[in-house]
Amino acid sequence: MRLGVLDIGSNTVHLLVVDAHRGARPMPAYSHKEGLRLTEYLDADNRLRDEGVERLGAFVEEAVHLAEDKGVEDLLAFATSAVREAANGLEVLAQVEERSGVHIEVLSGRDEARLTFLAVRRWYGWSSGRLLVFDIGGGSLEIASGVDEEPDVAVSLPLGAGRLTRDWFTVDPPSAEEVRKLRRHVRTEIARTVGDVVRNGEADRAVATSKTFKQLARIAGAAPSSDGPYVSRPLSRQAMADWAVKLTTMGVAERAQLPGVSEGRAAQLAAGALVADAAMDLFEVDRLEVCPWALREGVILRRLDILPGRFDLRTDSALE
């Protein structure tokens, strides 16, 4: 069947169309995205402003027409931390649904971690043993660990690269004092989760997903995306520590010149590097691998696991 996934993230809104059936890997057929950066439309009361709501509604409306043109049989739409935490998030989604006819589920942070973990498990298989998975988004950091397709533990922390850049950095490049304060904050937040995550055993394989980790691995020497999804893309703890220092001393324009770094993501890459460095250090990860599958693929795979019918992402079940 041809499935469409509409992912309303903190940085990007993305329509992905895939051809898939149960037991087979989803094959991308079409992709359309926009760097909307919804968090930039939050006002002092943490409400999404009208301009952001209008842009989101226009994109979803466009995505619906594109999905129809591409022959999508089932469109799964979900929103993550930017909408989840906005004071008027549910109101915004109701407006978007009235305009486009698309019902958008709001995923919890734990569900983000669970579904991302599922995608990573399916990519690497059972032989990878216990997985430890990190995902740095625009609004949150997800961490999950386990030996099955359902993780033993799945947590979400408000440590997204976009959020931290907006809340902690006031100059470009950030001052040494701002970097010091943010590094301490990030390490404190992550350290609180380490005991719960590692309680069931040490990971056999550490994996990262998300655009932030892909860009960090690329500037540290990993293969470019043009080499395809099956090339190993490792990131070492030492390389990450070195780049966490370098990136915080660079301005946005300088970061945007690095290999694999997009202009739209350059501003938040320094904060993302501090999160990645802290996670690898506190969890004592010497080397992690960047997985090409993440949340969107997890949503698709879970949908294919469920019998035909209307699908509820919050319960992973089919509805009558």
PDB file of C-alpha atoms in Angstrom:
ATOM      1  CA  MET A   1       0.000   0.000   0.000  1.00  0.00           C
ATOM      2  CA  ARG A   2       1.052   3.612  -0.440  1.00  0.00           C
ATOM      3  CA  LEU A   3       1.293   5.435   2.892  1.00  0.00           C
ATOM      4  CA  GLY A   4       1.833   9.077   3.662  1.00  0.00           C
ATOM      5  CA  VAL A   5       3.332  10.397   6.893  1.00  0.00           C
ATOM      6  CA  LEU A   6       2.914  14.051   7.795  1.00  0.00           C
ATOM      7  CA  ASP A   7       5.422  14.937  10.502  1.00  0.00           C
ATOM      8  CA  ILE A   8       4.925  18.323  12.188  1.00  0.00           C
ATOM      9  CA  GLY A   9       8.183  18.782  14.037  1.00  0.00           C
ATOM     10  CA  SER A  10       9.714  21.708  15.881  1.00  0.00           C
ATOM     11  CA  ASN A  11      12.074  22.494  13.002  1.00  0.00           C
ATOM     12  CA  THR A  12      10.562  20.949   9.897  1.00  0.00           C
ATOM     13  CA  VAL A  13       7.162  19.938   8.577  1.00  0.00           C
ATOM     14  CA  HIS A  14       7.599  16.958   6.306  1.00  0.00           C
ATOM     15  CA  LEU A  15       5.371  14.852   4.085  1.00  0.00           C
ATOM     16  CA  LEU A  16       6.922  11.472   3.299  1.00  0.00           C
ATOM     17  CA  VAL A  17       5.223   9.060   0.911  1.00  0.00           C
ATOM     18  CA  VAL A  18       6.313   5.418   0.934  1.00  0.00           C
ATOM     19  CA  ASP A  19       5.352   2.164  -0.727  1.00  0.00           C
ATOM     20  CA  ALA A  20       5.141  -0.536   1.906  1.00  0.00           C
ATOM     21  CA  HIS A  21       3.510  -3.721   3.032  1.00  0.00           C
ATOM     22  CA  ARG A  22       3.817  -5.828   6.125  1.00  0.00           C
ATOM     23  CA  GLY A  23       7.131  -7.647   6.275  1.00  0.00           C
ATOM     24  CA  ALA A  24       8.893  -5.382   3.772  1.00  0.00           C
ATOM     25  CA  ARG A  25      10.982  -2.283   4.280  1.00  0.00           C
ATOM     26  CA  PRO A  26       9.216   0.993   3.434  1.00  0.00           C
ATOM     27  CA  MET A  27      10.470   2.375   0.130  1.00  0.00           C
ATOM     28  CA  PRO A  28      10.399   6.188  -0.145  1.00  0.00           C
ATOM     29  CA  ALA A  29       8.456   7.382  -3.159  1.00  0.00           C
ATOM     30  CA  TYR A  30       8.132  11.115  -2.572  1.00  0.00           C
ATOM     31  CA  SER A  31       9.229  13.734  -0.050  1.00  0.00           C
ATOM     32  CA  HIS A  32       8.139  17.315   0.502  1.00  0.00           C
ATOM     33  CA  LYS A  33       9.270  19.438   3.441  1.00  0.00           C
ATOM     34  CA  GLU A  34       9.675  22.969   4.697  1.00  0.00           C
ATOM     35  CA  GLY A  35      11.865  24.384   7.466  1.00  0.00           C
ATOM     36  CA  LEU A  36       8.961  26.042   9.230  1.00  0.00           C
ATOM     37  CA  ARG A  37      10.656  26.201  12.689  1.00  0.00           C
ATOM     38  CA  LEU A  38       7.450  26.487  14.670  1.00  0.00           C
ATOM     39  CA  THR A  39       9.268  27.308  17.906  1.00  0.00           C
ATOM     40  CA  GLU A  40      10.197  30.687  16.424  1.00  0.00           C
ATOM     41  CA  TYR A  41       6.487  31.556  16.356  1.00  0.00           C
ATOM     42  CA  LEU A  42       5.974  31.084  20.096  1.00  0.00           C
ATOM     43  CA  ASP A  43       5.170  34.302  21.942  1.00  0.00           C
ATOM     44  CA  ALA A  44       5.970  35.241  25.549  1.00  0.00           C
ATOM     45  CA  ASP A  45       2.967  33.218  26.757  1.00  0.00           C
ATOM     46  CA  ASN A  46       4.144  30.118  24.858  1.00  0.00           C
ATOM     47  CA  ARG A  47       1.341  30.431  22.322  1.00  0.00           C
ATOM     48  CA  LEU A  48       1.826  29.887  18.608  1.00  0.00           C
ATOM     49  CA  ARG A  49       1.273  33.210  16.880  1.00  0.00           C
ATOM     50  CA  ASP A  50      -1.184  33.646  14.023  1.00  0.00           C
ATOM     51  CA  GLU A  51       1.563  33.816  11.394  1.00  0.00           C
ATOM     52  CA  GLY A  52       2.882  30.396  12.437  1.00  0.00           C
ATOM     53  CA  VAL A  53      -0.610  28.928  12.516  1.00  0.00           C
ATOM     54  CA  GLU A  54      -1.301  30.248   9.023  1.00  0.00           C
ATOM     55  CA  ARG A  55       1.935  28.825   7.615  1.00  0.00           C
ATOM     56  CA  LEU A  56       1.289  25.459   9.250  1.00  0.00           C
ATOM     57  CA  GLY A  57      -2.270  25.329   7.927  1.00  0.00           C
ATOM     58  CA  ALA A  58      -1.110  26.223   4.430  1.00  0.00           C
ATOM     59  CA  PHE A  59       1.537  23.493   4.448  1.00  0.00           C
ATOM     60  CA  VAL A  60      -0.871  20.811   5.698  1.00  0.00           C
ATOM     61  CA  GLU A  61      -3.431  21.827   3.078  1.00  0.00           C
ATOM     62  CA  GLU A  62      -0.751  21.601   0.391  1.00  0.00           C
ATOM     63  CA  ALA A  63       0.436  18.232   1.748  1.00  0.00           C
ATOM     64  CA  VAL A  64      -3.078  16.815   1.503  1.00  0.00           C
ATOM     65  CA  HIS A  65      -3.315  17.751  -2.175  1.00  0.00           C
ATOM     66  CA  LEU A  66       0.153  16.340  -2.862  1.00  0.00           C
ATOM     67  CA  ALA A  67      -0.697  13.102  -1.069  1.00  0.00           C
ATOM     68  CA  GLU A  68      -3.840  12.735  -3.162  1.00  0.00           C
ATOM     69  CA  ASP A  69      -1.865  13.385  -6.349  1.00  0.00           C
ATOM     70  CA  LYS A  70       0.655  10.710  -5.328  1.00  0.00           C
ATOM     71  CA  GLY A  71      -2.042   8.107  -4.701  1.00  0.00           C
ATOM     72  CA  VAL A  72      -1.678   7.902  -0.914  1.00  0.00           C
ATOM     73  CA  GLU A  73      -4.165   5.439   0.557  1.00  0.00           C
ATOM     74  CA  ASP A  74      -3.632   6.304   4.227  1.00  0.00           C
ATOM     75  CA  LEU A  75      -2.235   9.564   5.605  1.00  0.00           C
ATOM     76  CA  LEU A  76      -0.830   9.464   9.147  1.00  0.00           C
ATOM     77  CA  ALA A  77      -0.329  12.926  10.631  1.00  0.00           C
ATOM     78  CA  PHE A  78       1.355  13.696  13.935  1.00  0.00           C
ATOM     79  CA  ALA A  79       2.869  16.612  15.832  1.00  0.00           C
ATOM     80  CA  THR A  80       5.710  16.597  18.332  1.00  0.00           C
ATOM     81  CA  SER A  81       7.094  18.916  21.010  1.00  0.00           C
ATOM     82  CA  ALA A  82       6.518  22.377  19.481  1.00  0.00           C
ATOM     83  CA  VAL A  83       2.765  21.824  19.203  1.00  0.00           C
ATOM     84  CA  ARG A  84       2.575  19.505  22.214  1.00  0.00           C
ATOM     85  CA  GLU A  85       3.942  22.166  24.545  1.00  0.00           C
ATOM     86  CA  ALA A  86       2.335  25.249  23.031  1.00  0.00           C
ATOM     87  CA  ALA A  87      -0.359  26.679  25.290  1.00  0.00           C
ATOM     88  CA  ASN A  88      -2.763  26.796  22.348  1.00  0.00           C
ATOM     89  CA  GLY A  89      -1.510  23.631  20.631  1.00  0.00           C
ATOM     90  CA  LEU A  90      -4.796  21.747  20.611  1.00  0.00           C
ATOM     91  CA  GLU A  91      -6.650  24.833  19.452  1.00  0.00           C
ATOM     92  CA  VAL A  92      -4.189  25.239  16.576  1.00  0.00           C
ATOM     93  CA  LEU A  93      -4.593  21.624  15.493  1.00  0.00           C
ATOM     94  CA  ALA A  94      -8.373  21.984  15.565  1.00  0.00           C
ATOM     95  CA  GLN A  95      -8.083  24.973  13.210  1.00  0.00           C
ATOM     96  CA  VAL A  96      -5.758  23.061  10.914  1.00  0.00           C
ATOM     97  CA  GLU A  97      -8.106  20.071  10.846  1.00  0.00           C
ATOM     98  CA  GLU A  98     -11.083  22.263   9.994  1.00  0.00           C
ATOM     99  CA  ARG A  99      -9.095  23.823   7.154  1.00  0.00           C
ATOM    100  CA  SER A 100      -7.510  20.678   5.715  1.00  0.00           C
ATOM    101  CA  GLY A 101      -9.692  17.804   6.883  1.00  0.00           C
ATOM    102  CA  VAL A 102      -6.650  16.087   8.399  1.00  0.00           C
ATOM    103  CA  HIS A 103      -6.723  14.830  11.972  1.00  0.00           C
ATOM    104  CA  ILE A 104      -3.311  15.320  13.599  1.00  0.00           C
ATOM    105  CA  GLU A 105      -2.312  13.238  16.590  1.00  0.00           C
ATOM    106  CA  VAL A 106      -0.108  14.780  19.256  1.00  0.00           C
ATOM    107  CA  LEU A 107       2.611  12.336  20.216  1.00  0.00           C
ATOM    108  CA  SER A 108       3.945  12.333  23.755  1.00  0.00           C
ATOM    109  CA  GLY A 109       7.686  12.497  24.236  1.00  0.00           C
ATOM    110  CA  ARG A 110       7.668   8.902  25.407  1.00  0.00           C
ATOM    111  CA  ASP A 111       5.842   7.805  22.252  1.00  0.00           C
ATOM    112  CA  GLU A 112       8.410   9.645  20.144  1.00  0.00           C
ATOM    113  CA  ALA A 113      11.139   7.675  21.903  1.00  0.00           C
ATOM    114  CA  ARG A 114       9.252   4.364  21.568  1.00  0.00           C
ATOM    115  CA  LEU A 115       8.519   4.701  17.866  1.00  0.00           C
ATOM    116  CA  THR A 116      12.021   5.893  17.061  1.00  0.00           C
ATOM    117  CA  PHE A 117      13.383   2.917  18.987  1.00  0.00           C
ATOM    118  CA  LEU A 118      11.185   0.583  16.931  1.00  0.00           C
ATOM    119  CA  ALA A 119      12.608   1.990  13.699  1.00  0.00           C
ATOM    120  CA  VAL A 120      16.170   1.540  14.932  1.00  0.00           C
ATOM    121  CA  ARG A 121      15.465  -2.020  16.096  1.00  0.00           C
ATOM    122  CA  ARG A 122      14.024  -2.971  12.708  1.00  0.00           C
ATOM    123  CA  TRP A 123      16.981  -1.383  10.914  1.00  0.00           C
ATOM    124  CA  TYR A 124      19.681  -3.185  12.917  1.00  0.00           C
ATOM    125  CA  GLY A 125      17.784  -6.361  13.793  1.00  0.00           C
ATOM    126  CA  TRP A 126      17.865  -8.692  16.752  1.00  0.00           C
ATOM    127  CA  SER A 127      21.577  -9.440  16.433  1.00  0.00           C
ATOM    128  CA  SER A 128      22.356  -5.923  17.655  1.00  0.00           C
ATOM    129  CA  GLY A 129      21.385  -6.957  21.185  1.00  0.00           C
ATOM    130  CA  ARG A 130      20.534  -4.263  23.701  1.00  0.00           C
ATOM    131  CA  LEU A 131      20.156  -0.907  21.960  1.00  0.00           C
ATOM    132  CA  LEU A 132      20.685   2.536  23.414  1.00  0.00           C
ATOM    133  CA  VAL A 133      19.071   5.160  21.174  1.00  0.00           C
ATOM    134  CA  PHE A 134      19.423   8.964  21.210  1.00  0.00           C
ATOM    135  CA  ASP A 135      17.422  11.431  19.122  1.00  0.00           C
ATOM    136  CA  ILE A 136      17.930  15.196  19.295  1.00  0.00           C
ATOM    137  CA  GLY A 137      15.014  17.119  17.851  1.00  0.00           C
ATOM    138  CA  GLY A 138      14.244  20.800  17.768  1.00  0.00           C
ATOM    139  CA  GLY A 139      12.347  20.737  21.045  1.00  0.00           C
ATOM    140  CA  SER A 140      13.391  17.600  22.896  1.00  0.00           C
ATOM    141  CA  LEU A 141      15.935  14.845  23.402  1.00  0.00           C
ATOM    142  CA  GLU A 142      14.606  11.287  23.362  1.00  0.00           C
ATOM    143  CA  ILE A 143      16.482   8.388  24.966  1.00  0.00           C
ATOM    144  CA  ALA A 144      15.410   4.745  24.832  1.00  0.00           C
ATOM    145  CA  SER A 145      16.986   1.401  25.653  1.00  0.00           C
ATOM    146  CA  GLY A 146      15.957  -2.225  25.403  1.00  0.00           C
ATOM    147  CA  VAL A 147      16.391  -5.672  23.898  1.00  0.00           C
ATOM    148  CA  ASP A 148      12.974  -6.000  22.240  1.00  0.00           C
ATOM    149  CA  GLU A 149      10.960  -3.861  19.839  1.00  0.00           C
ATOM    150  CA  GLU A 150       9.361  -2.122  22.809  1.00  0.00           C
ATOM    151  CA  PRO A 151      12.092  -0.406  24.864  1.00  0.00           C
ATOM    152  CA  ASP A 152      12.556  -1.132  28.564  1.00  0.00           C
ATOM    153  CA  VAL A 153      12.762   2.598  29.181  1.00  0.00           C
ATOM    154  CA  ALA A 154      11.842   5.584  27.020  1.00  0.00           C
ATOM    155  CA  VAL A 155      12.275   9.156  28.192  1.00  0.00           C
ATOM    156  CA  SER A 156      11.973  12.609  26.697  1.00  0.00           C
ATOM    157  CA  LEU A 157      13.826  15.669  27.986  1.00  0.00           C
ATOM    158  CA  PRO A 158      13.296  19.344  27.023  1.00  0.00           C
ATOM    159  CA  LEU A 159      16.773  19.510  25.492  1.00  0.00           C
ATOM    160  CA  GLY A 160      16.050  20.064  21.817  1.00  0.00           C
ATOM    161  CA  ALA A 161      18.661  21.979  19.842  1.00  0.00           C
ATOM    162  CA  GLY A 162      16.259  24.701  18.719  1.00  0.00           C
ATOM    163  CA  ARG A 163      14.751  25.201  22.167  1.00  0.00           C
ATOM    164  CA  LEU A 164      18.145  25.497  23.859  1.00  0.00           C
ATOM    165  CA  THR A 165      19.482  27.910  21.243  1.00  0.00           C
ATOM    166  CA  ARG A 166      16.462  30.164  21.668  1.00  0.00           C
ATOM    167  CA  ASP A 167      16.437  30.046  25.482  1.00  0.00           C
ATOM    168  CA  TRP A 168      20.153  30.147  26.311  1.00  0.00           C
ATOM    169  CA  PHE A 169      22.119  31.931  23.577  1.00  0.00           C
ATOM    170  CA  THR A 170      21.805  35.684  23.032  1.00  0.00           C
ATOM    171  CA  VAL A 171      24.832  36.431  20.838  1.00  0.00           C
ATOM    172  CA  ASP A 172      26.537  34.826  17.837  1.00  0.00           C
ATOM    173  CA  PRO A 173      28.760  33.030  18.569  1.00  0.00           C
ATOM    174  CA  PRO A 174      27.550  32.385  22.112  1.00  0.00           C
ATOM    175  CA  SER A 175      29.660  33.786  24.930  1.00  0.00           C
ATOM    176  CA  ALA A 176      31.859  31.487  26.997  1.00  0.00           C
ATOM    177  CA  GLU A 177      29.592  32.119  29.978  1.00  0.00           C
ATOM    178  CA  GLU A 178      26.448  31.172  28.041  1.00  0.00           C
ATOM    179  CA  VAL A 179      28.114  27.993  26.835  1.00  0.00           C
ATOM    180  CA  ARG A 180      29.274  27.123  30.340  1.00  0.00           C
ATOM    181  CA  LYS A 181      25.787  27.608  31.813  1.00  0.00           C
ATOM    182  CA  LEU A 182      24.094  25.615  29.069  1.00  0.00           C
ATOM    183  CA  ARG A 183      26.616  22.770  29.318  1.00  0.00           C
ATOM    184  CA  ARG A 184      25.961  22.524  33.049  1.00  0.00           C
ATOM    185  CA  HIS A 185      22.187  22.583  32.548  1.00  0.00           C
ATOM    186  CA  VAL A 186      22.286  19.888  29.853  1.00  0.00           C
ATOM    187  CA  ARG A 187      24.541  17.597  31.867  1.00  0.00           C
ATOM    188  CA  THR A 188      22.358  17.963  34.953  1.00  0.00           C
ATOM    189  CA  GLU A 189      19.185  17.072  33.055  1.00  0.00           C
ATOM    190  CA  ILE A 190      20.696  14.048  31.322  1.00  0.00           C
ATOM    191  CA  ALA A 191      22.501  12.782  34.433  1.00  0.00           C
ATOM    192  CA  ARG A 192      19.153  12.375  36.200  1.00  0.00           C
ATOM    193  CA  THR A 193      18.084   9.761  33.653  1.00  0.00           C
ATOM    194  CA  VAL A 194      21.236   7.664  33.423  1.00  0.00           C
ATOM    195  CA  GLY A 195      20.462   5.366  36.351  1.00  0.00           C
ATOM    196  CA  ASP A 196      16.990   4.472  35.054  1.00  0.00           C
ATOM    197  CA  VAL A 197      18.198   3.913  31.490  1.00  0.00           C
ATOM    198  CA  VAL A 198      21.163   1.643  32.308  1.00  0.00           C
ATOM    199  CA  ARG A 199      19.479  -0.238  35.147  1.00  0.00           C
ATOM    200  CA  ASN A 200      18.565  -3.189  32.910  1.00  0.00           C
ATOM    201  CA  GLY A 201      22.015  -3.629  31.430  1.00  0.00           C
ATOM    202  CA  GLU A 202      24.783  -2.131  29.363  1.00  0.00           C
ATOM    203  CA  ALA A 203      24.042  -1.447  25.693  1.00  0.00           C
ATOM    204  CA  ASP A 204      25.544  -3.668  23.023  1.00  0.00           C
ATOM    205  CA  ARG A 205      25.076  -0.961  20.407  1.00  0.00           C
ATOM    206  CA  ALA A 206      24.591   2.795  20.776  1.00  0.00           C
ATOM    207  CA  VAL A 207      22.669   4.494  17.973  1.00  0.00           C
ATOM    208  CA  ALA A 208      21.684   8.053  17.134  1.00  0.00           C
ATOM    209  CA  THR A 209      18.999   9.386  14.839  1.00  0.00           C
ATOM    210  CA  SER A 210      17.907  12.884  13.788  1.00  0.00           C
ATOM    211  CA  LYS A 211      19.288  15.583  11.534  1.00  0.00           C
ATOM    212  CA  THR A 212      21.436  16.986  14.328  1.00  0.00           C
ATOM    213  CA  PHE A 213      23.350  13.754  14.820  1.00  0.00           C
ATOM    214  CA  LYS A 214      23.647  13.225  11.065  1.00  0.00           C
ATOM    215  CA  GLN A 215      25.265  16.626  10.667  1.00  0.00           C
ATOM    216  CA  LEU A 216      27.567  16.109  13.652  1.00  0.00           C
ATOM    217  CA  ALA A 217      28.722  12.769  12.276  1.00  0.00           C
ATOM    218  CA  ARG A 218      29.255  14.307   8.842  1.00  0.00           C
ATOM    219  CA  ILE A 219      31.480  17.141  10.052  1.00  0.00           C
ATOM    220  CA  ALA A 220      33.404  14.570  12.118  1.00  0.00           C
ATOM    221  CA  GLY A 221      34.223  12.658   8.931  1.00  0.00           C
ATOM    222  CA  ALA A 222      31.287  10.318   8.272  1.00  0.00           C
ATOM    223  CA  ALA A 223      30.194   9.577   4.713  1.00  0.00           C
ATOM    224  CA  PRO A 224      27.879  12.076   2.968  1.00  0.00           C
ATOM    225  CA  SER A 225      24.215  11.269   2.370  1.00  0.00           C
ATOM    226  CA  SER A 226      24.972  10.799  -1.329  1.00  0.00           C
ATOM    227  CA  ASP A 227      26.760   7.538  -0.465  1.00  0.00           C
ATOM    228  CA  GLY A 228      23.388   5.979   0.409  1.00  0.00           C
ATOM    229  CA  PRO A 229      21.718   4.684   3.579  1.00  0.00           C
ATOM    230  CA  TYR A 230      23.693   1.463   3.956  1.00  0.00           C
ATOM    231  CA  VAL A 231      27.080   3.054   4.614  1.00  0.00           C
ATOM    232  CA  SER A 232      28.186   2.960   8.262  1.00  0.00           C
ATOM    233  CA  ARG A 233      28.266   6.454   9.760  1.00  0.00           C
ATOM    234  CA  PRO A 234      30.014   6.345  13.142  1.00  0.00           C
ATOM    235  CA  LEU A 235      30.622   9.166  15.597  1.00  0.00           C
ATOM    236  CA  SER A 236      33.317   8.749  18.235  1.00  0.00           C
ATOM    237  CA  ARG A 237      33.227  10.199  21.715  1.00  0.00           C
ATOM    238  CA  GLN A 238      36.529  12.024  21.211  1.00  0.00           C
ATOM    239  CA  ALA A 239      35.433  13.571  17.918  1.00  0.00           C
ATOM    240  CA  MET A 240      32.172  14.681  19.486  1.00  0.00           C
ATOM    241  CA  ALA A 241      33.978  16.269  22.434  1.00  0.00           C
ATOM    242  CA  ASP A 242      36.309  18.146  20.085  1.00  0.00           C
ATOM    243  CA  TRP A 243      33.494  19.438  17.880  1.00  0.00           C
ATOM    244  CA  ALA A 244      31.367  20.471  20.843  1.00  0.00           C
ATOM    245  CA  VAL A 245      34.132  22.940  21.692  1.00  0.00           C
ATOM    246  CA  LYS A 246      34.769  24.078  18.113  1.00  0.00           C
ATOM    247  CA  LEU A 247      31.122  24.664  17.213  1.00  0.00           C
ATOM    248  CA  THR A 248      30.465  26.895  20.212  1.00  0.00           C
ATOM    249  CA  THR A 249      33.272  29.225  19.111  1.00  0.00           C
ATOM    250  CA  MET A 250      31.998  29.511  15.529  1.00  0.00           C
ATOM    251  CA  GLY A 251      29.389  31.917  14.264  1.00  0.00           C
ATOM    252  CA  VAL A 252      26.327  30.713  12.364  1.00  0.00           C
ATOM    253  CA  ALA A 253      27.776  31.683   8.973  1.00  0.00           C
ATOM    254  CA  GLU A 254      30.960  29.738   9.682  1.00  0.00           C
ATOM    255  CA  ARG A 255      29.056  26.640  10.806  1.00  0.00           C
ATOM    256  CA  ALA A 256      26.934  26.771   7.640  1.00  0.00           C
ATOM    257  CA  GLN A 257      30.111  26.269   5.594  1.00  0.00           C
ATOM    258  CA  LEU A 258      30.879  22.923   7.235  1.00  0.00           C
ATOM    259  CA  PRO A 259      30.197  19.761   5.186  1.00  0.00           C
ATOM    260  CA  GLY A 260      26.639  18.506   5.516  1.00  0.00           C
ATOM    261  CA  VAL A 261      25.402  21.464   7.579  1.00  0.00           C
ATOM    262  CA  SER A 262      22.342  23.207   6.167  1.00  0.00           C
ATOM    263  CA  GLU A 263      21.957  26.952   6.532  1.00  0.00           C
ATOM    264  CA  GLY A 264      18.667  26.512   8.372  1.00  0.00           C
ATOM    265  CA  ARG A 265      20.194  24.197  10.990  1.00  0.00           C
ATOM    266  CA  ALA A 266      23.511  25.977  11.502  1.00  0.00           C
ATOM    267  CA  ALA A 267      22.165  28.281  14.203  1.00  0.00           C
ATOM    268  CA  GLN A 268      21.201  25.436  16.523  1.00  0.00           C
ATOM    269  CA  LEU A 269      24.066  23.040  15.831  1.00  0.00           C
ATOM    270  CA  ALA A 270      26.240  24.306  18.698  1.00  0.00           C
ATOM    271  CA  ALA A 271      23.525  23.628  21.268  1.00  0.00           C
ATOM    272  CA  GLY A 272      22.862  20.247  19.675  1.00  0.00           C
ATOM    273  CA  ALA A 273      26.558  19.415  19.941  1.00  0.00           C
ATOM    274  CA  LEU A 274      26.534  20.170  23.666  1.00  0.00           C
ATOM    275  CA  VAL A 275      23.615  17.769  24.113  1.00  0.00           C
ATOM    276  CA  ALA A 276      25.257  15.037  22.029  1.00  0.00           C
ATOM    277  CA  ASP A 277      28.569  15.432  23.839  1.00  0.00           C
ATOM    278  CA  ALA A 278      26.916  15.254  27.265  1.00  0.00           C
ATOM    279  CA  ALA A 279      24.854  12.197  26.320  1.00  0.00           C
ATOM    280  CA  MET A 280      27.836  10.280  25.010  1.00  0.00           C
ATOM    281  CA  ASP A 281      29.965  11.219  28.003  1.00  0.00           C
ATOM    282  CA  LEU A 282      27.415  10.545  30.750  1.00  0.00           C
ATOM    283  CA  PHE A 283      26.325   7.226  29.211  1.00  0.00           C
ATOM    284  CA  GLU A 284      29.995   6.338  28.571  1.00  0.00           C
ATOM    285  CA  VAL A 285      29.413   5.752  24.869  1.00  0.00           C
ATOM    286  CA  ASP A 286      32.739   5.555  23.024  1.00  0.00           C
ATOM    287  CA  ARG A 287      31.154   5.160  19.608  1.00  0.00           C
ATOM    288  CA  LEU A 288      27.674   5.437  18.214  1.00  0.00           C
ATOM    289  CA  GLU A 289      26.224   4.821  14.784  1.00  0.00           C
ATOM    290  CA  VAL A 290      23.834   7.098  12.959  1.00  0.00           C
ATOM    291  CA  CYS A 291      20.712   5.259  11.795  1.00  0.00           C
ATOM    292  CA  PRO A 292      18.903   6.469   8.655  1.00  0.00           C
ATOM    293  CA  TRP A 293      15.516   5.488  10.102  1.00  0.00           C
ATOM    294  CA  ALA A 294      13.837   7.460  12.863  1.00  0.00           C
ATOM    295  CA  LEU A 295      10.390   8.552  14.049  1.00  0.00           C
ATOM    296  CA  ARG A 296       8.637   8.709  10.667  1.00  0.00           C
ATOM    297  CA  GLU A 297       9.745   5.192   9.797  1.00  0.00           C
ATOM    298  CA  GLY A 298       8.681   4.014  13.244  1.00  0.00           C
ATOM    299  CA  VAL A 299       5.185   5.374  12.645  1.00  0.00           C
ATOM    300  CA  ILE A 300       5.018   3.626   9.271  1.00  0.00           C
ATOM    301  CA  LEU A 301       6.262   0.308  10.659  1.00  0.00           C
ATOM    302  CA  ARG A 302       3.783   0.375  13.539  1.00  0.00           C
ATOM    303  CA  ARG A 303       0.964   1.144  11.114  1.00  0.00           C
ATOM    304  CA  LEU A 304       1.911  -1.862   9.007  1.00  0.00           C
ATOM    305  CA  ASP A 305       1.904  -4.065  12.105  1.00  0.00           C
ATOM    306  CA  ILE A 306      -1.716  -3.192  12.848  1.00  0.00           C
ATOM    307  CA  LEU A 307      -4.729  -4.650  11.078  1.00  0.00           C
ATOM    308  CA  PRO A 308      -6.423  -2.421   8.495  1.00  0.00           C
ATOM    309  CA  GLY A 309      -8.605   0.299   9.916  1.00  0.00           C
ATOM    310  CA  ARG A 310      -8.331   3.775  11.332  1.00  0.00           C
ATOM    311  CA  PHE A 311      -5.093   4.035  13.249  1.00  0.00           C
ATOM    312  CA  ASP A 312      -4.522   5.732  16.607  1.00  0.00           C
ATOM    313  CA  LEU A 313      -0.849   6.596  17.076  1.00  0.00           C
ATOM    314  CA  ARG A 314      -1.340   7.189  20.791  1.00  0.00           C
ATOM    315  CA  THR A 315      -2.427   3.608  21.442  1.00  0.00           C
ATOM    316  CA  ASP A 316      -0.739   1.868  18.498  1.00  0.00           C
ATOM    317  CA  SER A 317      -4.051   0.197  17.708  1.00  0.00           C
ATOM    318  CA  ALA A 318      -6.578  -0.093  14.943  1.00  0.00           C
ATOM    319  CA  LEU A 319     -10.021   1.394  15.523  1.00  0.00           C
ATOM    320  CA  GLU A 320     -13.299   0.108  14.231  1.00  0.00           C
TER     321      GLU A 320
END
